[in-house]
Amino acid sequence: MALTPSTMLALGTGLPSFDLPQVTGGQLNSSSLDHRPVLLMVLCAHCPFVKHVEPELKRLDNDFSDAVQLVGVSSNSLITHPQDGPKQLAEQARRQNWGFPYLLDEQQTLARALKAACTPEFYLFSADGEGLQSLRYRGQLDGSRPGNNQPLNGRDLRAALDAVLTGSQVNQEQTASVGCNVKWNPGHEPEWFD
């Protein structure tokens, strides 16, 4: 396991287009999303950093799912990490009682568009002046990590969500998420992976 920080994709970046299968069946296409803000969460089933934040993801789902479109996405290579396959992801979502769609990015196209580097990682998009979804926040959920005794409360991400929903400016000082590196398909690692 390589401890890896977010690349911190440029704020203002547009929401990437995607059309991906959901782990519980069916597809989700970015064009089918509505005008509400979109929270993309790069997750997987096996990472200890993801397992650590699972309870807060359920609380976020409970607290924000009416106002924000939460979407989980797993981009880990199924060649090297079959434990992050659709059955395991569906079981993770069922066990945690997540209500949000959970996508399988097997070709890693969405991960590349986000310049994703680690799990978990969070990207909050909301409509700009032209009505296009653009990036307002990327980075950590909060300061809690496995074993560091910091409270798991989603403080950083919740502050960004609250700002977007009240029309306030999101704090531009954002802290990179840290976790396991995204497991890229062998021979197809992006330039930001070393």
Short mmCIF file of N, CA, C and O in Angstrom, two decimals, residues 1-8 42 47-50 76 115-123 139-140 145-146 175-184 190-194:
data_model
loop_
_atom_site.label_atom_id
_atom_site.label_comp_id
_atom_site.label_asym_id
_atom_site.label_seq_id
_atom_site.Cartn_x
_atom_site.Cartn_y
_atom_site.Cartn_z
N MET A 1 0.85 -1.19 0.00
CA MET A 1 0.00 0.00 0.00
C MET A 1 0.89 1.24 0.00
O MET A 1 1.74 1.40 0.86
N ALA A 2 0.69 2.09 -0.98
CA ALA A 2 1.46 3.34 -1.05
C ALA A 2 0.57 4.48 -0.57
O ALA A 2 -0.52 4.68 -1.11
N LEU A 3 1.02 5.20 0.46
CA LEU A 3 0.26 6.34 0.96
C LEU A 3 0.38 7.47 -0.05
O LEU A 3 1.47 7.94 -0.34
N THR A 4 -0.74 7.87 -0.61
CA THR A 4 -0.75 8.77 -1.76
C THR A 4 -1.69 9.94 -1.51
O THR A 4 -2.82 9.73 -1.07
N PRO A 5 -1.27 11.18 -1.81
CA PRO A 5 -2.17 12.33 -1.69
C PRO A 5 -2.91 12.63 -3.01
O PRO A 5 -2.48 12.21 -4.08
N SER A 6 -3.99 13.39 -2.89
CA SER A 6 -4.72 13.88 -4.06
C SER A 6 -3.81 14.72 -4.95
O SER A 6 -2.89 15.38 -4.47
N THR A 7 -4.10 14.74 -6.25
CA THR A 7 -3.39 15.63 -7.17
C THR A 7 -3.93 17.05 -7.09
O THR A 7 -3.30 17.97 -7.59
N MET A 8 -5.09 17.23 -6.48
CA MET A 8 -5.75 18.53 -6.33
C MET A 8 -6.06 19.15 -7.70
O MET A 8 -5.52 20.19 -8.09
N VAL A 42 -14.37 8.88 -4.93
CA VAL A 42 -13.56 7.78 -5.44
C VAL A 42 -13.32 6.82 -4.27
O VAL A 42 -12.65 7.16 -3.29
N CYS A 47 -9.69 -0.91 0.57
CA CYS A 47 -8.75 0.05 1.15
C CYS A 47 -9.09 0.36 2.61
O CYS A 47 -10.22 0.71 2.94
N PRO A 48 -8.10 0.28 3.52
CA PRO A 48 -8.38 0.58 4.92
C PRO A 48 -8.78 2.04 5.16
O PRO A 48 -9.52 2.33 6.10
N PHE A 49 -8.33 2.95 4.30
CA PHE A 49 -8.72 4.36 4.44
C PHE A 49 -10.20 4.54 4.08
O PHE A 49 -10.90 5.34 4.70
N VAL A 50 -10.66 3.81 3.07
CA VAL A 50 -12.09 3.85 2.72
C VAL A 50 -12.91 3.21 3.83
O VAL A 50 -13.92 3.77 4.26
N ASN A 76 -10.40 1.11 -9.35
CA ASN A 76 -9.25 0.22 -9.20
C ASN A 76 -9.24 -0.87 -10.26
O ASN A 76 -10.29 -1.37 -10.66
N LYS A 115 -8.10 13.17 -12.56
CA LYS A 115 -6.71 13.05 -12.07
C LYS A 115 -6.70 12.44 -10.67
O LYS A 115 -5.95 12.87 -9.78
N ALA A 116 -7.56 11.44 -10.49
CA ALA A 116 -7.65 10.77 -9.20
C ALA A 116 -6.33 10.10 -8.87
O ALA A 116 -5.64 9.60 -9.76
N ALA A 117 -5.98 10.10 -7.60
CA ALA A 117 -4.73 9.50 -7.17
C ALA A 117 -4.91 8.51 -6.03
O ALA A 117 -4.10 7.61 -5.87
N CYS A 118 -5.97 8.69 -5.22
CA CYS A 118 -6.08 7.86 -4.02
C CYS A 118 -7.53 7.55 -3.69
O CYS A 118 -8.46 8.12 -4.25
N THR A 119 -7.68 6.59 -2.78
CA THR A 119 -8.99 6.26 -2.21
C THR A 119 -8.89 6.44 -0.70
O THR A 119 -7.91 5.99 -0.10
N PRO A 120 -9.83 7.19 -0.12
CA PRO A 120 -10.94 7.91 -0.75
C PRO A 120 -10.51 9.30 -1.22
O PRO A 120 -9.54 9.86 -0.72
N GLU A 121 -11.25 9.80 -2.17
CA GLU A 121 -11.03 11.15 -2.68
C GLU A 121 -12.39 11.74 -3.03
O GLU A 121 -13.28 11.01 -3.47
N PHE A 122 -12.55 13.05 -2.85
CA PHE A 122 -13.87 13.69 -2.97
C PHE A 122 -13.80 14.89 -3.90
O PHE A 122 -12.88 15.70 -3.80
N TYR A 123 -14.80 14.99 -4.79
CA TYR A 123 -14.88 16.07 -5.78
C TYR A 123 -16.30 16.63 -5.77
O TYR A 123 -17.25 15.92 -6.11
N GLY A 139 -10.49 17.15 -2.27
CA GLY A 139 -9.59 16.92 -1.15
C GLY A 139 -10.17 15.98 -0.12
O GLY A 139 -10.94 15.09 -0.44
N GLN A 140 -9.81 16.22 1.13
CA GLN A 140 -10.12 15.28 2.20
C GLN A 140 -11.54 15.45 2.73
O GLN A 140 -12.14 16.52 2.64
N ARG A 145 -7.80 9.76 10.09
CA ARG A 145 -7.15 8.67 9.36
C ARG A 145 -7.14 7.46 10.29
O ARG A 145 -7.21 7.61 11.51
N PRO A 146 -7.01 6.26 9.75
CA PRO A 146 -6.94 5.09 10.63
C PRO A 146 -5.84 5.25 11.68
O PRO A 146 -4.69 5.52 11.33
N THR A 175 -7.37 20.87 1.76
CA THR A 175 -6.34 19.90 2.12
C THR A 175 -6.51 18.63 1.31
O THR A 175 -7.61 18.08 1.22
N ALA A 176 -5.42 18.17 0.73
CA ALA A 176 -5.45 16.94 -0.07
C ALA A 176 -5.92 15.76 0.77
O ALA A 176 -5.59 15.63 1.94
N SER A 177 -6.70 14.91 0.14
CA SER A 177 -7.02 13.63 0.74
C SER A 177 -5.76 12.77 0.68
O SER A 177 -4.88 12.99 -0.14
N VAL A 178 -5.69 11.79 1.57
CA VAL A 178 -4.57 10.85 1.59
C VAL A 178 -5.16 9.47 1.76
O VAL A 178 -6.09 9.26 2.54
N GLY A 179 -4.62 8.51 1.01
CA GLY A 179 -5.09 7.14 1.15
C GLY A 179 -4.26 6.20 0.31
O GLY A 179 -3.14 6.51 -0.07
N CYS A 180 -4.84 5.03 0.03
CA CYS A 180 -4.18 4.07 -0.86
C CYS A 180 -4.20 4.63 -2.28
O CYS A 180 -5.16 5.28 -2.68
N ASN A 181 -3.14 4.35 -3.04
CA ASN A 181 -3.13 4.83 -4.41
C ASN A 181 -4.18 4.10 -5.24
O ASN A 181 -4.51 2.94 -4.98
N VAL A 182 -4.73 4.80 -6.24
CA VAL A 182 -5.60 4.14 -7.21
C VAL A 182 -4.78 3.05 -7.88
O VAL A 182 -3.61 3.26 -8.24
N LYS A 183 -5.35 1.86 -8.02
CA LYS A 183 -4.66 0.73 -8.63
C LYS A 183 -4.91 0.76 -10.14
O LYS A 183 -5.98 0.40 -10.61
N TRP A 184 -3.93 1.25 -10.88
CA TRP A 184 -4.07 1.44 -12.33
C TRP A 184 -3.88 0.12 -13.06
O TRP A 184 -3.12 -0.75 -12.62
N PRO A 190 -1.13 6.65 -15.30
CA PRO A 190 -1.06 8.03 -15.78
C PRO A 190 0.25 8.69 -15.39
O PRO A 190 0.98 8.19 -14.52
N GLU A 191 0.53 9.84 -16.01
CA GLU A 191 1.81 10.51 -15.77
C GLU A 191 1.96 10.99 -14.33
O GLU A 191 3.08 11.16 -13.85
N TRP A 192 0.85 11.21 -13.61
CA TRP A 192 0.97 11.70 -12.24
C TRP A 192 1.20 10.56 -11.24
O TRP A 192 1.36 10.79 -10.06
N PHE A 193 1.19 9.31 -11.72
CA PHE A 193 1.45 8.16 -10.84
C PHE A 193 2.91 7.79 -10.93
O PHE A 193 3.46 7.62 -12.02
N ASP A 194 3.58 7.71 -9.77
CA ASP A 194 4.98 7.29 -9.81
C ASP A 194 5.27 6.22 -8.79
O ASP A 194 4.57 5.97 -7.88
#
